[in-house]
mmCIF file of C-alpha atoms in Angstrom:
data_model
loop_
_atom_site.group_PDB
_atom_site.id
_atom_site.type_symbol
_atom_site.label_atom_id
_atom_site.label_comp_id
_atom_site.label_asym_id
_atom_site.label_seq_id
_atom_site.Cartn_x
_atom_site.Cartn_y
_atom_site.Cartn_z
ATOM 1 C CA MET Z 6 92.574 121.720 95.474
ATOM 2 C CA SER Z 7 94.629 119.994 92.811
ATOM 3 C CA LYS Z 8 92.722 118.607 89.813
ATOM 4 C CA SER Z 9 95.583 116.357 88.876
ATOM 5 C CA LYS Z 10 95.192 112.571 88.736
ATOM 6 C CA VAL Z 11 97.840 109.909 88.368
ATOM 7 C CA ASP Z 12 98.239 108.765 84.775
ATOM 8 C CA TYR Z 13 100.226 105.517 84.697
ATOM 9 C CA THR Z 14 100.405 105.594 80.878
ATOM 10 C CA LYS Z 15 102.816 108.558 81.357
ATOM 11 C CA ILE Z 16 104.679 107.096 84.358
ATOM 12 C CA ASP Z 17 105.112 103.381 83.366
ATOM 13 C CA PRO Z 18 107.318 104.056 80.297
ATOM 14 C CA LEU Z 19 110.024 105.485 82.572
ATOM 15 C CA LYS Z 20 109.772 102.430 84.749
ATOM 16 C CA LYS Z 21 110.527 100.240 81.716
ATOM 17 C CA LEU Z 22 113.485 102.473 80.785
ATOM 18 C CA ALA Z 23 114.781 102.200 84.322
ATOM 19 C CA GLN Z 24 114.579 98.375 84.179
ATOM 20 C CA LYS Z 25 116.469 98.352 80.908
ATOM 21 C CA GLN Z 26 119.255 100.404 82.334
ATOM 22 C CA ALA Z 27 119.225 98.538 85.657
ATOM 23 C CA LYS Z 28 119.932 95.301 83.784
ATOM 24 C CA THR Z 29 123.193 96.803 82.497
ATOM 25 C CA THR Z 30 124.589 97.113 86.015
ATOM 26 C CA LYS Z 31 126.453 94.252 87.585
ATOM 27 C CA ASN Z 32 128.350 93.355 90.748
ATOM 28 C CA SER Z 33 130.318 90.149 91.053
ATOM 29 C CA GLN Z 34 129.100 89.606 94.644
ATOM 30 C CA VAL Z 35 125.393 90.105 93.801
ATOM 31 C CA LYS Z 36 123.719 87.148 92.098
ATOM 32 C CA ILE Z 37 120.747 88.841 90.599
ATOM 33 C CA VAL Z 38 117.412 86.947 90.135
ATOM 34 C CA GLU Z 39 116.576 88.311 86.692
ATOM 35 C CA GLU Z 40 112.956 87.321 86.939
ATOM 36 C CA SER Z 41 112.452 89.774 89.741
ATOM 37 C CA TYR Z 42 112.855 92.806 87.458
ATOM 38 C CA GLY Z 43 109.380 94.245 87.038
ATOM 39 C CA GLU Z 44 108.018 92.643 90.171
ATOM 40 C CA SER Z 45 107.126 94.555 93.339
ATOM 41 C CA ALA Z 46 110.457 93.834 94.898
ATOM 42 C CA PHE Z 47 113.975 93.203 93.584
ATOM 43 C CA VAL Z 48 115.577 89.874 94.558
ATOM 44 C CA TRP Z 49 119.124 88.476 94.681
ATOM 45 C CA GLU Z 50 120.466 85.107 95.789
ATOM 46 C CA GLU Z 51 122.812 84.448 98.725
ATOM 47 C CA GLU Z 52 124.233 81.163 99.876
ATOM 48 C CA ASN Z 53 121.343 79.877 101.939
ATOM 49 C CA CYS Z 54 118.634 82.411 101.211
ATOM 50 C CA TYR Z 55 117.397 85.103 98.901
ATOM 51 C CA ARG Z 56 117.176 88.774 99.767
ATOM 52 C CA ALA Z 57 114.609 91.246 98.617
ATOM 53 C CA PHE Z 58 114.565 95.050 98.505
ATOM 54 C CA VAL Z 59 111.870 97.584 97.819
ATOM 55 C CA ILE Z 60 111.264 101.336 98.002
ATOM 56 C CA GLU Z 61 107.731 102.779 98.216
ATOM 57 C CA GLY Z 62 105.903 105.931 99.182
ATOM 58 C CA LEU Z 63 102.677 107.025 100.717
ATOM 59 C CA GLY Z 64 101.524 109.257 97.891
ATOM 60 C CA THR Z 65 99.271 112.252 98.667
ATOM 61 C CA LYS Z 66 97.112 110.825 101.377
ATOM 62 C CA ASN Z 67 98.638 113.140 104.015
ATOM 63 C CA LEU Z 68 97.159 116.148 102.238
ATOM 64 C CA ILE Z 69 93.693 114.909 103.300
ATOM 65 C CA ALA Z 70 94.891 114.719 106.926
ATOM 66 C CA ASP Z 71 96.355 118.221 106.643
ATOM 67 C CA GLN Z 72 92.986 119.598 105.545
ATOM 68 C CA ILE Z 73 91.209 118.483 108.704
ATOM 69 C CA ARG Z 74 94.107 119.033 111.163
ATOM 70 C CA GLY Z 75 92.870 119.848 114.668
ATOM 71 C CA GLU Z 76 94.045 118.342 117.877
ATOM 72 C CA LYS Z 77 94.524 115.054 116.063
ATOM 73 C CA SER Z 78 97.239 115.025 113.350
ATOM 74 C CA TYR Z 79 96.379 111.534 111.885
ATOM 75 C CA TYR Z 80 100.105 111.061 111.115
ATOM 76 C CA ASP Z 81 100.207 107.908 113.221
ATOM 77 C CA LEU Z 82 97.691 106.427 110.797
ATOM 78 C CA LEU Z 83 99.664 107.780 107.823
ATOM 79 C CA ALA Z 84 102.818 106.204 109.163
ATOM 80 C CA GLN Z 85 101.086 102.791 109.116
ATOM 81 C CA ASP Z 86 99.965 103.441 105.509
ATOM 82 C CA THR Z 87 103.571 104.245 104.593
ATOM 83 C CA VAL Z 88 105.030 101.111 106.186
ATOM 84 C CA ALA Z 89 102.234 99.044 104.725
ATOM 85 C CA MET Z 90 102.899 100.267 101.215
ATOM 86 C CA ILE Z 91 106.527 99.136 101.666
ATOM 87 C CA VAL Z 92 106.179 95.784 103.331
ATOM 88 C CA ASN Z 93 103.073 94.662 101.456
ATOM 89 C CA ASP Z 94 105.106 94.947 98.235
ATOM 90 C CA LEU Z 95 108.078 93.161 99.834
ATOM 91 C CA ILE Z 96 106.116 90.119 100.929
ATOM 92 C CA THR Z 97 104.716 89.447 97.425
ATOM 93 C CA VAL Z 98 108.047 87.731 96.541
ATOM 94 C CA GLY Z 99 107.928 85.565 99.644
ATOM 95 C CA ALA Z 100 110.231 87.814 101.777
ATOM 96 C CA LYS Z 101 110.037 88.461 105.513
ATOM 97 C CA PRO Z 102 110.681 92.110 106.260
ATOM 98 C CA GLN Z 103 113.823 92.638 108.232
ATOM 99 C CA VAL Z 104 114.795 96.292 108.173
ATOM 100 C CA VAL Z 105 112.726 99.374 107.151
ATOM 101 C CA ASN Z 106 114.218 102.872 106.686
ATOM 102 C CA ALA Z 107 112.126 105.996 106.573
ATOM 103 C CA TYR Z 108 112.188 108.990 104.210
ATOM 104 C CA PHE Z 109 110.375 112.026 105.576
ATOM 105 C CA ALA Z 110 110.952 114.957 103.155
ATOM 106 C CA ALA Z 111 109.329 118.310 103.731
ATOM 107 C CA GLY Z 112 109.102 121.625 101.874
ATOM 108 C CA SER Z 113 110.422 123.584 104.810
ATOM 109 C CA SER Z 114 112.475 123.048 107.990
ATOM 110 C CA ASP Z 115 109.504 124.486 109.840
ATOM 111 C CA TRP Z 116 107.401 121.448 108.959
ATOM 112 C CA PHE Z 117 109.511 119.334 111.334
ATOM 113 C CA THR Z 118 108.853 121.696 114.299
ATOM 114 C CA ASP Z 119 105.247 120.538 114.865
ATOM 115 C CA TYR Z 120 105.949 118.330 117.855
ATOM 116 C CA LYS Z 121 102.454 116.665 117.928
ATOM 117 C CA ARG Z 122 102.773 115.680 114.279
ATOM 118 C CA ALA Z 123 106.372 114.539 114.675
ATOM 119 C CA LYS Z 124 105.465 112.442 117.703
ATOM 120 C CA ASP Z 125 102.511 110.819 116.001
ATOM 121 C CA LEU Z 126 104.539 110.146 112.829
ATOM 122 C CA THR Z 127 107.459 108.486 114.576
ATOM 123 C CA GLU Z 128 105.402 106.501 117.066
ATOM 124 C CA GLY Z 129 103.108 105.343 114.244
ATOM 125 C CA PHE Z 130 106.066 104.336 112.064
ATOM 126 C CA ALA Z 131 107.573 102.289 114.953
ATOM 127 C CA ASN Z 132 104.244 100.664 115.748
ATOM 128 C CA ALA Z 133 103.734 99.687 112.086
ATOM 129 C CA CYS Z 134 107.270 98.257 111.961
ATOM 130 C CA LYS Z 135 106.291 96.098 114.997
ATOM 131 C CA LEU Z 136 103.138 94.923 113.181
ATOM 132 C CA ALA Z 137 105.335 93.909 110.289
ATOM 133 C CA GLY Z 138 107.828 92.208 112.592
ATOM 134 C CA CYS Z 139 110.790 94.294 111.392
ATOM 135 C CA VAL Z 140 113.358 96.817 112.674
ATOM 136 C CA TRP Z 141 113.252 100.478 111.934
ATOM 137 C CA GLY Z 142 116.895 101.089 111.029
ATOM 138 C CA GLY Z 143 117.187 104.779 110.185
ATOM 139 C CA GLY Z 144 116.247 107.167 107.450
ATOM 140 C CA GLU Z 145 116.502 110.589 105.819
ATOM 141 C CA SER Z 146 114.619 113.824 106.556
ATOM 142 C CA PRO Z 147 115.522 116.529 104.014
ATOM 143 C CA ALA Z 148 113.938 119.965 103.749
ATOM 144 C CA LEU Z 149 113.365 120.467 100.007
ATOM 145 C CA SER Z 150 112.290 124.084 99.637
ATOM 146 C CA GLY Z 151 111.218 124.865 96.102
ATOM 147 C CA ILE Z 152 110.551 121.166 95.322
ATOM 148 C CA ILE Z 153 107.951 120.362 97.900
ATOM 149 C CA ASN Z 154 105.229 122.793 99.089
ATOM 150 C CA ASP Z 155 106.313 124.545 102.337
ATOM 151 C CA GLN Z 156 103.287 123.081 104.145
ATOM 152 C CA SER Z 157 103.609 119.554 102.806
ATOM 153 C CA ALA Z 158 105.679 116.403 103.132
ATOM 154 C CA ASP Z 159 106.579 113.346 101.079
ATOM 155 C CA LEU Z 160 106.490 110.181 103.255
ATOM 156 C CA ALA Z 161 108.282 107.109 101.950
ATOM 157 C CA GLY Z 162 110.695 104.411 102.853
ATOM 158 C CA ALA Z 163 112.659 101.307 101.829
ATOM 159 C CA ALA Z 164 112.957 97.794 103.180
ATOM 160 C CA ILE Z 165 115.094 94.722 102.949
ATOM 161 C CA GLY Z 166 113.799 91.217 103.603
ATOM 162 C CA ILE Z 167 114.880 87.633 103.681
ATOM 163 C CA ILE Z 168 113.472 84.716 101.702
ATOM 164 C CA GLN Z 169 114.327 81.647 103.685
ATOM 165 C CA PRO Z 170 113.898 78.830 103.074
ATOM 166 C CA LYS Z 171 114.570 79.382 99.391
ATOM 167 C CA VAL Z 172 111.330 77.635 98.395
ATOM 168 C CA ARG Z 173 109.468 80.757 99.596
ATOM 169 C CA LEU Z 174 110.631 82.609 96.526
ATOM 170 C CA THR Z 175 107.454 83.643 94.644
ATOM 171 C CA LEU Z 176 107.895 85.316 91.233
ATOM 172 C CA GLY Z 177 105.041 84.034 89.093
ATOM 173 C CA ASN Z 178 106.799 81.118 87.398
ATOM 174 C CA LYS Z 179 104.780 78.721 89.626
ATOM 175 C CA ILE Z 180 101.382 79.911 88.339
ATOM 176 C CA GLN Z 181 99.456 77.074 86.634
ATOM 177 C CA PRO Z 182 96.210 76.906 84.696
ATOM 178 C CA ASN Z 183 93.221 76.367 86.987
ATOM 179 C CA ASP Z 184 94.968 77.912 89.997
ATOM 180 C CA ALA Z 185 92.600 79.649 92.401
ATOM 181 C CA ILE Z 186 92.583 83.381 93.088
ATOM 182 C CA LEU Z 187 92.082 84.255 96.748
ATOM 183 C CA LEU Z 188 91.205 87.902 97.407
ATOM 184 C CA ILE Z 189 91.879 89.319 100.863
ATOM 185 C CA GLU Z 190 89.843 92.216 102.285
ATOM 186 C CA SER Z 191 91.213 95.716 102.397
ATOM 187 C CA SER Z 192 90.545 98.213 105.152
ATOM 188 C CA GLY Z 193 89.119 100.707 102.676
ATOM 189 C CA ILE Z 194 90.911 102.900 100.135
ATOM 190 C CA HIS Z 195 94.427 102.096 101.526
ATOM 191 C CA ALA Z 196 96.801 104.629 99.898
ATOM 192 C CA ASN Z 197 95.990 104.490 96.201
ATOM 193 C CA GLY Z 198 93.661 106.509 94.062
ATOM 194 C CA ILE Z 199 94.038 109.436 96.489
ATOM 195 C CA SER Z 200 94.862 111.945 93.751
ATOM 196 C CA PHE Z 201 91.586 110.990 92.019
ATOM 197 C CA VAL Z 202 89.707 111.468 95.267
ATOM 198 C CA ARG Z 203 91.349 114.866 95.878
ATOM 199 C CA SER Z 204 90.242 115.929 92.393
ATOM 200 C CA LEU Z 205 86.628 115.702 93.710
ATOM 201 C CA GLY Z 206 87.279 118.714 95.914
ATOM 202 C CA GLY Z 207 88.161 119.710 99.414
ATOM 203 C CA GLU Z 208 84.626 119.480 100.771
ATOM 204 C CA PHE Z 209 84.316 115.841 99.754
ATOM 205 C CA CYS Z 210 87.627 114.971 101.325
ATOM 206 C CA LYS Z 211 86.715 116.762 104.532
ATOM 207 C CA LYS Z 212 83.260 115.149 104.747
ATOM 208 C CA PHE Z 213 84.569 111.639 104.384
ATOM 209 C CA ALA Z 214 88.017 112.060 105.906
ATOM 210 C CA GLY Z 215 87.362 109.489 108.593
ATOM 211 C CA LYS Z 216 86.811 106.765 105.960
ATOM 212 C CA LEU Z 217 89.538 108.006 103.770
ATOM 213 C CA LEU Z 218 92.157 107.954 106.521
ATOM 214 C CA THR Z 219 91.564 104.447 107.727
ATOM 215 C CA PRO Z 220 95.017 102.911 107.700
ATOM 216 C CA THR Z 221 96.085 100.243 105.232
ATOM 217 C CA HIS Z 222 96.147 96.616 106.372
ATOM 218 C CA ILE Z 223 99.649 95.086 106.860
ATOM 219 C CA TYR Z 224 99.500 91.510 105.430
ATOM 220 C CA VAL Z 225 102.843 90.253 106.740
ATOM 221 C CA ASP Z 226 101.455 87.968 109.420
ATOM 222 C CA LEU Z 227 98.922 86.500 106.986
ATOM 223 C CA VAL Z 228 101.582 85.598 104.396
ATOM 224 C CA ASN Z 229 103.921 84.167 106.999
ATOM 225 C CA ASN Z 230 101.109 82.003 108.406
ATOM 226 C CA LEU Z 231 100.150 80.806 104.937
ATOM 227 C CA PHE Z 232 103.750 79.641 104.323
ATOM 228 C CA GLU Z 233 104.208 78.189 107.817
ATOM 229 C CA LYS Z 234 101.001 76.120 107.446
ATOM 230 C CA GLY Z 235 102.066 74.618 104.127
ATOM 231 C CA ILE Z 236 100.153 76.707 101.528
ATOM 232 C CA ASP Z 237 101.830 76.286 98.194
ATOM 233 C CA ILE Z 238 101.703 79.973 97.103
ATOM 234 C CA HIS Z 239 102.157 80.419 93.364
ATOM 235 C CA TYR Z 240 101.947 84.227 93.261
ATOM 236 C CA MET Z 241 100.944 87.232 95.310
ATOM 237 C CA VAL Z 242 99.729 90.731 94.470
ATOM 238 C CA SER Z 243 99.390 93.810 96.574
ATOM 239 C CA ILE Z 244 96.447 95.519 94.929
ATOM 240 C CA THR Z 245 97.508 99.137 94.842
ATOM 241 C CA GLY Z 246 98.020 101.461 91.838
ATOM 242 C CA HIS Z 247 96.248 100.004 88.669
ATOM 243 C CA GLY Z 248 93.557 98.359 90.833
ATOM 244 C CA PHE Z 249 92.458 94.894 89.651
ATOM 245 C CA LYS Z 250 94.806 95.200 86.611
ATOM 246 C CA LYS Z 251 97.551 94.267 89.076
ATOM 247 C CA LEU Z 252 96.298 90.673 89.114
ATOM 248 C CA MET Z 253 98.065 90.082 85.813
ATOM 249 C CA ARG Z 254 101.436 91.461 86.910
ATOM 250 C CA ALA Z 255 103.178 88.096 86.538
ATOM 251 C CA ASN Z 256 105.257 87.755 83.360
ATOM 252 C CA LYS Z 257 103.357 84.706 82.022
ATOM 253 C CA ASN Z 258 100.410 85.010 79.645
ATOM 254 C CA PHE Z 259 97.272 83.934 81.518
ATOM 255 C CA THR Z 260 93.655 85.002 81.748
ATOM 256 C CA TYR Z 261 92.590 85.842 85.283
ATOM 257 C CA LEU Z 262 88.826 85.203 85.612
ATOM 258 C CA ILE Z 263 87.111 86.862 88.582
ATOM 259 C CA SER Z 264 83.827 85.213 89.202
ATOM 260 C CA GLN Z 265 83.164 86.649 92.713
ATOM 261 C CA ILE Z 266 84.035 90.181 93.832
ATOM 262 C CA PRO Z 267 84.152 91.328 97.493
ATOM 263 C CA PRO Z 268 81.384 93.583 98.778
ATOM 264 C CA VAL Z 269 82.273 97.111 97.855
ATOM 265 C CA PRO Z 270 83.101 99.287 100.904
ATOM 266 C CA GLN Z 271 80.990 102.348 101.178
ATOM 267 C CA ILE Z 272 83.814 104.815 100.511
ATOM 268 C CA PHE Z 273 84.123 103.515 96.933
ATOM 269 C CA SER Z 274 80.369 103.889 96.346
ATOM 270 C CA LEU Z 275 80.607 107.492 97.596
ATOM 271 C CA ILE Z 276 83.581 108.177 95.295
ATOM 272 C CA GLN Z 277 81.869 106.707 92.269
ATOM 273 C CA GLN Z 278 78.617 108.605 92.962
ATOM 274 C CA GLU Z 279 80.518 111.895 93.297
ATOM 275 C CA SER Z 280 82.760 111.358 90.317
ATOM 276 C CA ASN Z 281 80.405 109.588 87.969
ATOM 277 C CA ALA Z 282 83.168 107.138 87.231
ATOM 278 C CA SER Z 283 82.337 103.915 85.464
ATOM 279 C CA ASP Z 284 82.791 100.481 87.050
ATOM 280 C CA GLU Z 285 85.698 99.941 84.744
ATOM 281 C CA GLN Z 286 87.389 103.129 85.935
ATOM 282 C CA MET Z 287 86.810 102.233 89.580
ATOM 283 C CA TYR Z 288 88.228 98.683 89.291
ATOM 284 C CA GLY Z 289 91.125 100.023 87.273
ATOM 285 C CA ILE Z 290 92.100 102.583 89.930
ATOM 286 C CA PHE Z 291 91.028 101.293 93.341
ATOM 287 C CA ASN Z 292 91.231 98.064 95.307
ATOM 288 C CA MET Z 293 87.386 97.969 95.573
ATOM 289 C CA GLY Z 294 87.516 96.010 98.813
ATOM 290 C CA ALA Z 295 90.379 93.589 97.966
ATOM 291 C CA GLY Z 296 93.774 94.743 99.180
ATOM 292 C CA PHE Z 297 95.805 91.623 98.507
ATOM 293 C CA ALA Z 298 95.625 88.551 96.307
ATOM 294 C CA VAL Z 299 97.019 85.072 96.604
ATOM 295 C CA ILE Z 300 97.194 82.627 93.673
ATOM 296 C CA LEU Z 301 97.401 78.994 94.808
ATOM 297 C CA PRO Z 302 96.289 75.394 93.984
ATOM 298 C CA PRO Z 303 92.517 75.120 94.128
ATOM 299 C CA ASN Z 304 92.649 72.183 96.620
ATOM 300 C CA GLN Z 305 94.265 74.506 99.134
ATOM 301 C CA ILE Z 306 91.734 77.372 99.010
ATOM 302 C CA GLU Z 307 89.666 76.327 101.988
ATOM 303 C CA LYS Z 308 92.770 75.928 104.216
ATOM 304 C CA ALA Z 309 94.023 79.298 103.084
ATOM 305 C CA GLN Z 310 90.653 80.928 103.830
ATOM 306 C CA LYS Z 311 90.691 79.447 107.318
ATOM 307 C CA ILE Z 312 94.152 80.917 107.913
ATOM 308 C CA ALA Z 313 92.878 84.321 106.708
ATOM 309 C CA THR Z 314 90.006 84.034 109.191
ATOM 310 C CA GLU Z 315 92.495 83.245 111.972
ATOM 311 C CA ASN Z 316 94.257 86.510 111.049
ATOM 312 C CA ASN Z 317 90.945 88.442 111.365
ATOM 313 C CA LEU Z 318 90.812 89.009 107.615
ATOM 314 C CA LYS Z 319 87.869 88.208 105.324
ATOM 315 C CA SER Z 320 88.708 86.386 102.101
ATOM 316 C CA TRP Z 321 86.942 85.264 98.947
ATOM 317 C CA ASN Z 322 87.524 82.326 96.551
ATOM 318 C CA SER Z 323 87.168 84.793 93.749
ATOM 319 C CA GLY Z 324 88.189 83.084 90.548
ATOM 320 C CA SER Z 325 90.775 81.095 88.664
ATOM 321 C CA VAL Z 326 93.711 81.387 86.257
ATOM 322 C CA GLN Z 327 93.054 80.074 82.794
ATOM 323 C CA LYS Z 328 95.084 79.474 79.607
ATOM 324 C CA GLY Z 329 94.719 82.408 77.271
ATOM 325 C CA GLU Z 330 95.775 85.887 76.440
ATOM 326 C CA LYS Z 331 97.015 88.043 79.359
ATOM 327 C CA LYS Z 332 93.951 89.851 80.711
ATOM 328 C CA VAL Z 333 91.733 90.206 83.781
ATOM 329 C CA VAL Z 334 88.037 89.505 83.338
ATOM 330 C CA ILE Z 335 85.742 90.613 86.137
ATOM 331 C CA GLN Z 336 82.657 88.616 85.145
ATOM 332 C CA PRO Z 337 80.124 90.087 87.655
ATOM 333 C CA LYS Z 338 80.727 93.488 86.215
ATOM 334 C CA GLY Z 339 81.367 92.652 82.555
ATOM 335 C CA ILE Z 340 84.787 94.259 82.687
ATOM 336 C CA THR Z 341 87.840 93.108 80.768
ATOM 337 C CA PHE Z 342 91.313 94.618 81.277
ATOM 338 C CA GLU Z 343 93.572 93.667 78.380
ATOM 339 C CA GLY Z 344 97.194 92.922 79.015
ATOM 340 C CA SER Z 345 98.247 96.056 77.233
ATOM 341 C CA THR Z 346 96.686 98.153 80.060
ATOM 342 C CA LEU Z 347 99.355 96.971 82.492
ATOM 343 C CA ASP Z 348 102.709 97.534 80.776
ATOM 344 C CA LEU Z 349 105.366 97.251 83.468
ATOM 345 C CA ARG Z 350 108.128 95.271 81.802
#
């Protein structure tokens, strides 16, 4: 069992270098929305709409499924996780997913010969695309011997979406002081913090595999319904890597005060008990029961919560945006994440 954990302080500097170089590239037919650099999806403008593009991956969650493989492969659930990671990022800029392409890379050609796993993976991917209201266009399935372990795979994908009408574009410039922060429930761990969980050992992962493999919620319908019913969305966040730090992803300097946190799902309590992690570590790694966040005018919070309920999702009026230094303050836990702990631009 690998003891490695994801260290974003080592990963994020490359992201910033990539953004710097990306900004040197131009195409006369692509009208770049510069503000989208550093957001969860890249955006460009067309005549009567914007387009958005994103690439995302599952991570290492499939290694837990591989540990307990029996008659059930769990790859249908992992496929939903993979699509969710892609489209949940895409919708944060106001885009409707249109086309998703898959990337299924394995360490050996033999990996692809497991018919049950292949059937579950492809059916699950198609079903997840249907949940997201998009087309599965194609993909790539390389065998990367020597790069990926022979018994393992890297599941990922990319998507393009449309922002239409143009007023749906959501990049953080709309955020205002006193805006409300609406947190939307997660299904559990989703697909982030898995390397941390795997560091706790194989027996822990096997014992709680059922909870760990619960698939990620897809929030596409919720966001579409919010827009369709007139909610003036100022910003959205898919709470994935970096945990609650992600709430301050927008480029503006604001303090995000969290006065109410969702009930913590049992799986996180089990992880914290086993790892002896502090509350600060837990909220800086995991979603802790909140998989998505919507920032909006405070006078629309009740209407937005009603829409969430109609989508069978619990929600919480969890706090507000205030003038001040960029940071996230989780008041019930006495936790403060300074802006320097989320350095993505």
